[in-house]
Amino acid sequence: MDTLDLQEIPPAMKLAASSATGQDRRFFHALFLLDARLGRAVREASEPIIAQLKLAWWRDRFADKPENWPKGEPLLEELANWGGEAAGLGALVDGWEVLATGQSLSASDIEGFVGGRSAAWLALARALQPDIDDKLAGRVDDAARLFALADLKERGVPVPDASSPVSGTLSRLPRRLRPFSVLAGLGQRALRKDRPIFDGFPALALAMRHGLVGR
């Protein structure tokens, strides 16, 4: 992992990854770095078509088998460890492309972005725990949606009114998926209290709690 520039990862995601156990941390670092790279491609593009071309490169990789990916890209080498589950990352690319148009987002656009995050988180969950059941998959989906909606709101995108995952009690996630609990907790707080996802010590304290108990 020394070959990856972890400084590209946003503070909240970096904080969440620190709660991962052992070798699992490299999986979360890879996911969060990919997310950051896709977001940067959208944010820094001077024209929507440029962002779409950059996103298309990643989409083409995830549509192919990891053994066919080009060599020499450290992030791809890390994501290749996901095996067949890496295909689920194509939805994350699609989700970011929604923001590349520069237009106001419809409800279906927002769902596309949120669904992309959810698919990517579920892909990692299955890479770490191949026997994940529907109940646990639903909990991961709820966690991803909370964070994705908070992320959109922080980017100035109006998000739907609070739904049950926002207003309800967070479901506990198993130890290996604890970074997702951290991001869900930070996202829920941001949506409920209209505050930044990462705001220094308060975020650190909340992340420590979610990292230890899972909700």
XYZ file of N, CA, C and O in Angstrom, residues 15 18-19 178 182 186 201-215:
84
model
N -10.400 8.391 8.204
C -10.715 8.093 9.593
C -11.445 6.761 9.704
O -11.139 5.939 10.570
N -9.249 3.691 9.305
C -8.374 3.397 10.442
C -9.014 2.421 11.420
O -8.316 1.831 12.249
N -10.334 2.236 11.335
C -11.013 1.292 12.227
C -11.028 -0.125 11.661
O -11.522 -1.045 12.318
N -16.647 -2.550 9.987
C -16.793 -1.426 10.898
C -16.527 -0.056 10.253
O -17.161 0.926 10.632
N -18.703 3.618 10.731
C -18.173 4.954 11.020
C -18.739 5.973 10.038
O -19.230 7.045 10.433
N -21.275 9.182 10.785
C -20.924 10.553 10.417
C -21.946 11.134 9.439
O -22.314 12.306 9.532
N -12.596 17.249 16.103
C -12.735 16.391 17.281
C -14.119 15.749 17.413
O -14.202 14.554 17.751
N -15.240 16.467 17.183
C -16.539 15.802 17.286
C -16.653 14.585 16.366
O -17.212 13.552 16.752
N -16.114 14.703 15.149
C -16.139 13.562 14.221
C -15.248 12.432 14.733
O -15.604 11.255 14.628
N -14.100 12.788 15.288
C -13.195 11.768 15.837
C -13.863 10.996 16.958
O -13.758 9.765 17.040
N -14.558 11.716 17.856
C -15.218 11.065 18.984
C -16.322 10.125 18.507
O -16.456 8.996 18.995
N -17.107 10.588 17.548
C -18.198 9.749 17.024
C -17.629 8.535 16.300
O -18.135 7.422 16.443
N -16.567 8.741 15.526
C -15.955 7.641 14.788
C -15.388 6.596 15.736
O -15.484 5.396 15.474
N -14.827 7.037 16.855
C -14.288 6.092 17.823
C -15.401 5.205 18.379
O -15.230 3.993 18.514
N -16.543 5.807 18.675
C -17.657 5.020 19.203
C -18.158 3.998 18.188
O -18.329 2.823 18.502
N -18.360 4.457 16.963
C -18.857 3.541 15.936
C -17.797 2.484 15.586
O -18.147 1.344 15.278
N -16.549 2.871 15.639
C -15.495 1.912 15.364
C -15.416 0.809 16.412
O -15.057 -0.318 16.102
N -15.789 1.146 17.640
C -15.702 0.162 18.720
C -16.953 -0.712 18.816
O -16.844 -1.929 19.019
N -18.122 -0.098 18.693
C -19.352 -0.864 18.938
C -20.143 -1.175 17.672
O -21.067 -1.974 17.704
N -19.815 -0.513 16.559
C -20.461 -0.845 15.297
C -21.718 -0.078 14.995
O -22.373 -0.324 13.988
N -22.082 0.882 15.868
C -23.239 1.735 15.585
C -23.282 2.906 16.560
O -22.554 2.894 17.543
